[in-house]
PDB file of C-alpha atoms in Angstrom:
ATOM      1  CA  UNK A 291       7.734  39.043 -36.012  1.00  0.00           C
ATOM      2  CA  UNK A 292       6.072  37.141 -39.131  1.00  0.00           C
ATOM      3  CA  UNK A 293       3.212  36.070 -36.851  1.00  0.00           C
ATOM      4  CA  UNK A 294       2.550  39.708 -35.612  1.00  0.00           C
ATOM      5  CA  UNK A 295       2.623  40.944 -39.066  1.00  0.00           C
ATOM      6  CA  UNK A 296       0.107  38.592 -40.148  1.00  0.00           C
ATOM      7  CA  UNK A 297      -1.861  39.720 -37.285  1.00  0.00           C
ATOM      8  CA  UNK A 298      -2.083  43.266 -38.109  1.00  0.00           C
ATOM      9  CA  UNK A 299      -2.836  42.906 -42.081  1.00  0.00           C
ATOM     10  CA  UNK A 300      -5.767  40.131 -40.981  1.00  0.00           C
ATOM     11  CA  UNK A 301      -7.016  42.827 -38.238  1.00  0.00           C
ATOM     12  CA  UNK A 302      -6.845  45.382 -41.352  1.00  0.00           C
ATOM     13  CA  UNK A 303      -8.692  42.625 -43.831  1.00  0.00           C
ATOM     14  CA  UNK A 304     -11.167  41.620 -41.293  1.00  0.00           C
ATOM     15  CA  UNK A 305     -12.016  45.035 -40.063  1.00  0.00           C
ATOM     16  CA  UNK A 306     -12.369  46.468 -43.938  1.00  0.00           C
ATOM     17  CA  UNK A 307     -14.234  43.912 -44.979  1.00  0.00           C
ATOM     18  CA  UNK A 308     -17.017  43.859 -42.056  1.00  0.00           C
ATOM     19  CA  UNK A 309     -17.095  47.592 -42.336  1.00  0.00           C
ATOM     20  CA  UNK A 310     -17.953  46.886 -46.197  1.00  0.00           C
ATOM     21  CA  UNK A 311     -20.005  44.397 -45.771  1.00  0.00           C
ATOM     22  CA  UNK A 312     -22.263  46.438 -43.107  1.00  0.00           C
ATOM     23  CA  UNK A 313     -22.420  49.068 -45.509  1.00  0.00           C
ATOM     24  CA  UNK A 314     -20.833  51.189 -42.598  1.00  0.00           C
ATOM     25  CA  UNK A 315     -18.638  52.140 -46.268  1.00  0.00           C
ATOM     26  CA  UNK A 316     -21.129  52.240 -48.839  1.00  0.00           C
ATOM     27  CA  UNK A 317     -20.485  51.772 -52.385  1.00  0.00           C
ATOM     28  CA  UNK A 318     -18.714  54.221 -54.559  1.00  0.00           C
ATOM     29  CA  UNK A 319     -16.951  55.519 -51.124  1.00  0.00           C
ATOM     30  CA  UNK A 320     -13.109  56.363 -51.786  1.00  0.00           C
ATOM     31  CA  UNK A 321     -10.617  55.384 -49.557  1.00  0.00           C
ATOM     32  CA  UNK A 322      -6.997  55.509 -49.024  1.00  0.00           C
ATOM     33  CA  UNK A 323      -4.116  53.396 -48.140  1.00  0.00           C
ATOM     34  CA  UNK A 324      -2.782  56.410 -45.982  1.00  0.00           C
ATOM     35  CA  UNK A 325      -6.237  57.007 -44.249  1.00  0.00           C
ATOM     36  CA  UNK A 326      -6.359  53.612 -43.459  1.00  0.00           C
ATOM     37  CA  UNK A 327      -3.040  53.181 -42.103  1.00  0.00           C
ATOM     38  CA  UNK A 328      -3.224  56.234 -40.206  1.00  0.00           C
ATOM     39  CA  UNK A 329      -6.450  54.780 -38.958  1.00  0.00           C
ATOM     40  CA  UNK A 330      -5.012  51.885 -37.681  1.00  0.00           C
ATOM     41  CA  UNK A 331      -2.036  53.110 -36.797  1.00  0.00           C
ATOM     42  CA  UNK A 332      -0.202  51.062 -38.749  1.00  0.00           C
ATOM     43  CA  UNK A 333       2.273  50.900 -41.696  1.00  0.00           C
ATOM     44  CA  UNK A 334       0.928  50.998 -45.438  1.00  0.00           C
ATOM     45  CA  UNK A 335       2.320  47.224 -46.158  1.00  0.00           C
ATOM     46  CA  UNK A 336      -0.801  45.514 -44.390  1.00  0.00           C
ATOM     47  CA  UNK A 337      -3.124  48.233 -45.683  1.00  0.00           C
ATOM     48  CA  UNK A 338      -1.972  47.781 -49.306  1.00  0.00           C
ATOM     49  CA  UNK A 339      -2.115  44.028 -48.681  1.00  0.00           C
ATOM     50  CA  UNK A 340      -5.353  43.911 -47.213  1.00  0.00           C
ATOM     51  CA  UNK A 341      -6.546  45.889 -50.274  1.00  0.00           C
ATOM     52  CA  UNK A 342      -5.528  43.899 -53.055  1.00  0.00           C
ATOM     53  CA  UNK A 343      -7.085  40.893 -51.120  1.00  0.00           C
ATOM     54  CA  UNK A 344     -10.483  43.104 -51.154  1.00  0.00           C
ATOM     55  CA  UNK A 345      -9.795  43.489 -54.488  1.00  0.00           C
ATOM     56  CA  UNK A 346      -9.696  40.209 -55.594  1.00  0.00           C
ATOM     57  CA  UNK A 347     -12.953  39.282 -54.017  1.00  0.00           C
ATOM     58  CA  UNK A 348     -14.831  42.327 -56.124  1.00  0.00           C
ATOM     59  CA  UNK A 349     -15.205  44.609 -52.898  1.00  0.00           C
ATOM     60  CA  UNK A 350     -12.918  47.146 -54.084  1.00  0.00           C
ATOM     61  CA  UNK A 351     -12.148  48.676 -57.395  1.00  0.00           C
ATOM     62  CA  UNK A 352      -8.749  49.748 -57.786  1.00  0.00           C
ATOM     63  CA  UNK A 353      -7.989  53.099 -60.586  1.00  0.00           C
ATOM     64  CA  UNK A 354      -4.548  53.707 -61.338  1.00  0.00           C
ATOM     65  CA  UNK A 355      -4.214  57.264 -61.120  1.00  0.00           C
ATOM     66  CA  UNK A 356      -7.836  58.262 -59.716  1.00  0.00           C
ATOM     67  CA  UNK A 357      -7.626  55.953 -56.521  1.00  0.00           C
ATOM     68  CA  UNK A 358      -9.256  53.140 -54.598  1.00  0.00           C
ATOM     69  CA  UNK A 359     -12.929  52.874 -54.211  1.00  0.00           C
ATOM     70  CA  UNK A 360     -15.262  50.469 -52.506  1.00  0.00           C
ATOM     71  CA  UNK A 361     -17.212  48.599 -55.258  1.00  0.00           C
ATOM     72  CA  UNK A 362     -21.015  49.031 -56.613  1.00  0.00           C
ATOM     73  CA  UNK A 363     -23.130  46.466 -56.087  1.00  0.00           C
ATOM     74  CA  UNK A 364     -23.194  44.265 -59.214  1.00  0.00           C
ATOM     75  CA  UNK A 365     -26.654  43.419 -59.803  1.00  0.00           C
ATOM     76  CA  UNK A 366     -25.491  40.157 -62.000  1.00  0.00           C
ATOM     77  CA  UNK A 367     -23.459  38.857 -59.174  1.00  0.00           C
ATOM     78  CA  UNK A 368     -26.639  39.292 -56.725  1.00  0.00           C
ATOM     79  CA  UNK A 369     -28.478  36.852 -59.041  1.00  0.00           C
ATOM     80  CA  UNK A 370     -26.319  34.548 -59.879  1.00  0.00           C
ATOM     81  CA  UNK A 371     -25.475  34.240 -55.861  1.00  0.00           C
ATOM     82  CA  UNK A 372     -29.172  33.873 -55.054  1.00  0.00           C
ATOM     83  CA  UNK A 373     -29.486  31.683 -58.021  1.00  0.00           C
ATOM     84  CA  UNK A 374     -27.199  28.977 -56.545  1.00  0.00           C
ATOM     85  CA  UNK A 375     -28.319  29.586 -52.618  1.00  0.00           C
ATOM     86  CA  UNK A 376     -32.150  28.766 -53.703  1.00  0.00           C
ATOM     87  CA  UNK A 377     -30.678  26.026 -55.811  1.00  0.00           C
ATOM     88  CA  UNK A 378     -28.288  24.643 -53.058  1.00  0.00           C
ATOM     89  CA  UNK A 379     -30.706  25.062 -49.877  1.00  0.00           C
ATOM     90  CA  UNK A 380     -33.741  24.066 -51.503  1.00  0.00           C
ATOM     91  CA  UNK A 381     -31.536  20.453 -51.031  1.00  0.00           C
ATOM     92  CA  UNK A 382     -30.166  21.247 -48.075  1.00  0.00           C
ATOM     93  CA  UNK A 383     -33.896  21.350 -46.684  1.00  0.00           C
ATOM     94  CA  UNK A 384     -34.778  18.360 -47.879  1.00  0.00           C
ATOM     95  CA  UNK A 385     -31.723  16.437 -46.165  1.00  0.00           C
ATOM     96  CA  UNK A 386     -32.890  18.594 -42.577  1.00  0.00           C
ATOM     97  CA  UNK A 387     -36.355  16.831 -43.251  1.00  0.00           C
ATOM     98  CA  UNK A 388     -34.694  13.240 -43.850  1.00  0.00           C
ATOM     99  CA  UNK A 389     -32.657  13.391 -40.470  1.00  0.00           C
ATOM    100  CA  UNK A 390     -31.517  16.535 -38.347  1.00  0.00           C
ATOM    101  CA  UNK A 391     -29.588  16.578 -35.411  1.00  0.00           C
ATOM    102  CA  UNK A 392     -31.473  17.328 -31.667  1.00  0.00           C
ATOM    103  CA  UNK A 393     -28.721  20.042 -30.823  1.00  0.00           C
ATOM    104  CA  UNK A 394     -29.029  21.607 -34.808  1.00  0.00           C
ATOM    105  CA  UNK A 395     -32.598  21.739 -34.152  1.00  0.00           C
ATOM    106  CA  UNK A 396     -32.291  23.298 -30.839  1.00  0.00           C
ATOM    107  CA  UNK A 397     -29.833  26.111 -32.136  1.00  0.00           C
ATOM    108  CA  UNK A 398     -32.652  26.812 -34.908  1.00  0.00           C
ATOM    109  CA  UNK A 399     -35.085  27.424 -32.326  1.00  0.00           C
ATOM    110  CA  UNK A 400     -33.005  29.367 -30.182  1.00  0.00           C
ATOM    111  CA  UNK A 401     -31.839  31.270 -33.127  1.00  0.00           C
ATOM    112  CA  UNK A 402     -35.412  32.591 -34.088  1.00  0.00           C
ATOM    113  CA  UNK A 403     -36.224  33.453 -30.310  1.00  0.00           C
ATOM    114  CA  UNK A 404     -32.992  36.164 -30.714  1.00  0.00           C
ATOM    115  CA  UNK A 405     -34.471  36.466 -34.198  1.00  0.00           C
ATOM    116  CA  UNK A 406     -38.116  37.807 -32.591  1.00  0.00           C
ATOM    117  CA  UNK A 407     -35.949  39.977 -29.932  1.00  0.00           C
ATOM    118  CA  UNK A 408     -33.924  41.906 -32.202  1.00  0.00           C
ATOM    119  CA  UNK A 409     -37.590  42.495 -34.437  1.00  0.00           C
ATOM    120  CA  UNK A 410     -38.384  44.011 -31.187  1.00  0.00           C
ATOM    121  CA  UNK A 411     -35.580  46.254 -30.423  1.00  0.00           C
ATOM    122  CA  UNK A 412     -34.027  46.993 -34.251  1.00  0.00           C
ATOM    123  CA  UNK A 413     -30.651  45.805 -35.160  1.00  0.00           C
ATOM    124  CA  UNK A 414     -29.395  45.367 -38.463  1.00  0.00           C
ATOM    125  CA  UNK A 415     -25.994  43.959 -38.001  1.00  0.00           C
ATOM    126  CA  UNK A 416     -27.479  42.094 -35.452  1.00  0.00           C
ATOM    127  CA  UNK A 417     -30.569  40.377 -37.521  1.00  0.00           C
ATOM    128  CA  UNK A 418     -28.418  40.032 -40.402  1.00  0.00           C
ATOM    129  CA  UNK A 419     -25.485  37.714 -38.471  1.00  0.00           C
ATOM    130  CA  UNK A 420     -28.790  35.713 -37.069  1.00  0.00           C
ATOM    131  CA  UNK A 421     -30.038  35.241 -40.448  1.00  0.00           C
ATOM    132  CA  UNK A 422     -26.683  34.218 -41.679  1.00  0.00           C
ATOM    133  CA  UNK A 423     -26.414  31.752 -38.545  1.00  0.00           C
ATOM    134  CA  UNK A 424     -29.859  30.081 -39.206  1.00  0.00           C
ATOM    135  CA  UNK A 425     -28.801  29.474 -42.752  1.00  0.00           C
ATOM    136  CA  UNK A 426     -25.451  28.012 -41.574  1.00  0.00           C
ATOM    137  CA  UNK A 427     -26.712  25.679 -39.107  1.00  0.00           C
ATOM    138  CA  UNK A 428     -29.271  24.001 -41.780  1.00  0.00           C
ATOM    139  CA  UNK A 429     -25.899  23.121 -43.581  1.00  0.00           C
ATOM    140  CA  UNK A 430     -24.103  22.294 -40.629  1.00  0.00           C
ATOM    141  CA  UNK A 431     -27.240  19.865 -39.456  1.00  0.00           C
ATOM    142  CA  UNK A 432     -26.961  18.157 -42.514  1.00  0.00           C
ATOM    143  CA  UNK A 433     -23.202  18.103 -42.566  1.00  0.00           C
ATOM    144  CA  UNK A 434     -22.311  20.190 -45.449  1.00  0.00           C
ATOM    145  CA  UNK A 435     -20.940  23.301 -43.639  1.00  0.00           C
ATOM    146  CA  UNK A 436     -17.903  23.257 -46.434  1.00  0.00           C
ATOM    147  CA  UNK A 437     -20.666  24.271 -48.698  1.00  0.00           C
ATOM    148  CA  UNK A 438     -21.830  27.100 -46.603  1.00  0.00           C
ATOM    149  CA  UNK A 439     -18.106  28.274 -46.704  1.00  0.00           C
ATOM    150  CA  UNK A 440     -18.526  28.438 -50.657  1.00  0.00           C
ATOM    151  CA  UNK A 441     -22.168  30.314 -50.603  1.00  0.00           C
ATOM    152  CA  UNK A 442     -20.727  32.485 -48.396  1.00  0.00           C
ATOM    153  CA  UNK A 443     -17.461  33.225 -51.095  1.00  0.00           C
ATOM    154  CA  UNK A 444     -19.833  33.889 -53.831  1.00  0.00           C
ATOM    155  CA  UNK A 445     -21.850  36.035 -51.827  1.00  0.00           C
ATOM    156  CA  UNK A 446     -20.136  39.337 -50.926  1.00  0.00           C
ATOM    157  CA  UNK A 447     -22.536  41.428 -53.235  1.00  0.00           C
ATOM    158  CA  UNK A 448     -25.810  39.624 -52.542  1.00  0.00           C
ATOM    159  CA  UNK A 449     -25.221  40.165 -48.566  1.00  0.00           C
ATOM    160  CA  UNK A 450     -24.774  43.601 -49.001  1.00  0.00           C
ATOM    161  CA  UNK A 451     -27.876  43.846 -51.197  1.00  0.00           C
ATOM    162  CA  UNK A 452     -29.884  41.918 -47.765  1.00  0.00           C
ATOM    163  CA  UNK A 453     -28.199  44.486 -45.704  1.00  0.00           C
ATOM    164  CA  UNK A 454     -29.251  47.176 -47.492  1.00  0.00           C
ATOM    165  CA  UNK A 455     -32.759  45.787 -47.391  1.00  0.00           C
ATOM    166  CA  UNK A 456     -32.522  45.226 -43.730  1.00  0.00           C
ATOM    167  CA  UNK A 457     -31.381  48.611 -42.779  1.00  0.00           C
ATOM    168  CA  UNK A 458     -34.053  50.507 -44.853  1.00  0.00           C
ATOM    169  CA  UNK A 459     -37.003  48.746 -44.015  1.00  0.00           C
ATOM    170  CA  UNK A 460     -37.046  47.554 -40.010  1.00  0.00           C
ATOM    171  CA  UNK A 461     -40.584  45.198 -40.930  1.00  0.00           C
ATOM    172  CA  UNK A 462     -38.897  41.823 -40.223  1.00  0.00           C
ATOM    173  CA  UNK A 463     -41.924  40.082 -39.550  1.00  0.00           C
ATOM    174  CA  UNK A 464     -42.693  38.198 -42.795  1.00  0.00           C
ATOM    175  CA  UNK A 465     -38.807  37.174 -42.787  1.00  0.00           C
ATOM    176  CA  UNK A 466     -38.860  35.522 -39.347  1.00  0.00           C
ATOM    177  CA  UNK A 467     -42.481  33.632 -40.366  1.00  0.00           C
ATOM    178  CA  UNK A 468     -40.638  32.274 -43.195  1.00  0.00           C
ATOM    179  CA  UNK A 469     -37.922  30.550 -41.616  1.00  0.00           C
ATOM    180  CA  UNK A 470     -40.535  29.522 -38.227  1.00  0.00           C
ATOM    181  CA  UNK A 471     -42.444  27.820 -40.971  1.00  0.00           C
ATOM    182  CA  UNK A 472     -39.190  26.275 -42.279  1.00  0.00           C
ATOM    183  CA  UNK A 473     -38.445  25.232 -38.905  1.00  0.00           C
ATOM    184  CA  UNK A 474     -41.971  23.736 -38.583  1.00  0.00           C
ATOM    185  CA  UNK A 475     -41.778  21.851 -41.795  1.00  0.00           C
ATOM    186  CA  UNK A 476     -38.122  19.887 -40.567  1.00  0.00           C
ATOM    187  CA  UNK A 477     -39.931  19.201 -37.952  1.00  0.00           C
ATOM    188  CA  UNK A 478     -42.515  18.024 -39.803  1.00  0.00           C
ATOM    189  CA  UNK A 479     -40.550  16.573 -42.169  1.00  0.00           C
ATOM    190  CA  UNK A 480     -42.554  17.588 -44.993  1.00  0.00           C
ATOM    191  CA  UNK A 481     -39.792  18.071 -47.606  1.00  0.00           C
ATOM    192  CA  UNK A 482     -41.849  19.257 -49.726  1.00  0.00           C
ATOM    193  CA  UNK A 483     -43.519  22.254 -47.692  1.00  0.00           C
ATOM    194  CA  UNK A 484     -39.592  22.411 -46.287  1.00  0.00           C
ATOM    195  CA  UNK A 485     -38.405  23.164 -50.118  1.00  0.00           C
ATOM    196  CA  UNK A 486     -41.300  25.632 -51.402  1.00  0.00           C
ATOM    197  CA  UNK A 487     -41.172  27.377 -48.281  1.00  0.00           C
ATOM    198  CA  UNK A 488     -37.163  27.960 -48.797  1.00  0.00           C
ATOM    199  CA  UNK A 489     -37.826  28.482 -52.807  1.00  0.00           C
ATOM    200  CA  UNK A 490     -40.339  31.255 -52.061  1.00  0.00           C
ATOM    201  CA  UNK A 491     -37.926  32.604 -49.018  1.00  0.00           C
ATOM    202  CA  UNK A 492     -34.251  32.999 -51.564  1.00  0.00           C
ATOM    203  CA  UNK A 493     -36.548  34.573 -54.110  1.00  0.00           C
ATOM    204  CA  UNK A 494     -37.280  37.550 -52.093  1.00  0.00           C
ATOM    205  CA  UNK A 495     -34.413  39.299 -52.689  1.00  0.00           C
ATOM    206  CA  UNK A 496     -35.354  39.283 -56.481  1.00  0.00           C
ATOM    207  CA  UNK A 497     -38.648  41.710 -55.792  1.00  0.00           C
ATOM    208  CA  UNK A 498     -35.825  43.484 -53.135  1.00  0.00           C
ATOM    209  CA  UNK A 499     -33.245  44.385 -55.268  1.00  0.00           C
ATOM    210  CA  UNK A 500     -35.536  46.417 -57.672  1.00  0.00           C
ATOM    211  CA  UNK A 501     -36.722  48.763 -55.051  1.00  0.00           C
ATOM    212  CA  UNK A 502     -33.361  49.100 -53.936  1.00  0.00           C
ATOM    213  CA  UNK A 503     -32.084  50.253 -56.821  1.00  0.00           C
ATOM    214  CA  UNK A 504     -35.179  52.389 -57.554  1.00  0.00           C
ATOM    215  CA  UNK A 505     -33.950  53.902 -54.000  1.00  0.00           C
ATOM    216  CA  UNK A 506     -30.254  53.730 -53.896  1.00  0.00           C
ATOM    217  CA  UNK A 507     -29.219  53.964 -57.820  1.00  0.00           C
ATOM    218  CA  UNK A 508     -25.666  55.440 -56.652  1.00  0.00           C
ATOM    219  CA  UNK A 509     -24.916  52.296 -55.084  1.00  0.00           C
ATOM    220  CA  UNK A 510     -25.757  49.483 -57.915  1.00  0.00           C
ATOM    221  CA  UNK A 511     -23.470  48.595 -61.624  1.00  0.00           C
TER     222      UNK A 511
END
């Protein structure tokens, strides 16, 4: 019984947060614990527990008496998230152009081949998970996945600032140059094309995120 109740409030969690997280529930949308449940089809216990994990990690903004709301976009919390990825994967580079594993490598270059197919036929959930993959393998290369697992903690408002980005403008091809140049460089091992090449890529988002909120002010603190 305890393990099938965990099951159903992780479903809940897991299914929120992705839907959040896609921006399939934008910012500022309200939602309900009864909705949800009814949704589901499930009692209010792992819907009110799956909220107040939400909570806690800043994707939902709880108002006693006016109700539950998926949170804005906090433009601080962008920066300060792409702040330590540039900071963190500029070294992360560098250790991929020191010594990186044959089967790492591999998965890079199998992961921009999907990467050029889904340019082809547009799909945002789709080129965001293999941009999140490519990212995660450079750690995992260089064994420092635990690290990942922190950038990707901090990074709940950032990632749906790149989603945002990705679903309003389907011109991918400068983003899949940058990291086939990246790939180039390890292979190179030129660290220091490797590290410009990722500085110039995680400052992107900063020229982003003021046309996004030029376009989508409802959805940014």
């Amino acid at each position: 019984m305890i393990k099938q109740s965990y099951s159903v409030r992780d479903l809940v969690y897991d299914t929120l947060k992705q839907q959040i997280l896609s921006l399939k529930l934008p910012p500022g949308t309200a939602i309900s614990e009864k909705e949800i449940a009814l949704d589901f089809q499930v009692s209010r216990t792992p819907v009110r527990e799956s909220f107040v994990r939400l909570a806690q990690e800043g994707l939902l903004e709880v108002y006693p008496q006016r109700g539950t709301y998926v949170s804005l976009i906090q433009v601080d919390l962008v920066e300060e998230a792409r702040f330590m990825r540039e900071q963190l994967e500029r070294a992360v580079i560098r250790l991929a152009c020191e010594h990186f594993p044959a089967e790492q490598f591999a998965a890079l270059e199998q992961n921009l081949t999907q990467q050029q197919q889904c340019q082809h036929e547009p799909d945002d959930g789709r080129m965001f998970q293999l941009d999140e993959e490519f990212h995660s393998t450079l750690f995992a290369g260089c064994n420092k996945s635990k690290t990942w697992t922190v950038i990707e903690q901090m990074s709940v408002h950032l990632n749906r600032s790149r989603m945002l980005r990705l679903s309003s403008n389907h011109h991918w091809d400068h983003l899949i140059e940058q990291h086939r140049s990246m790939v180039q460089a390890i292979q190179q091992q030129d660290a220091e094309k490797a590290e410009h090449l990722m500085q110039e890529h995680l400052r992107q988002p900063v020229t982003d995120l003021a046309v996004l909120r030029s376009t989508y002010p409802s959805y940014f603190q």
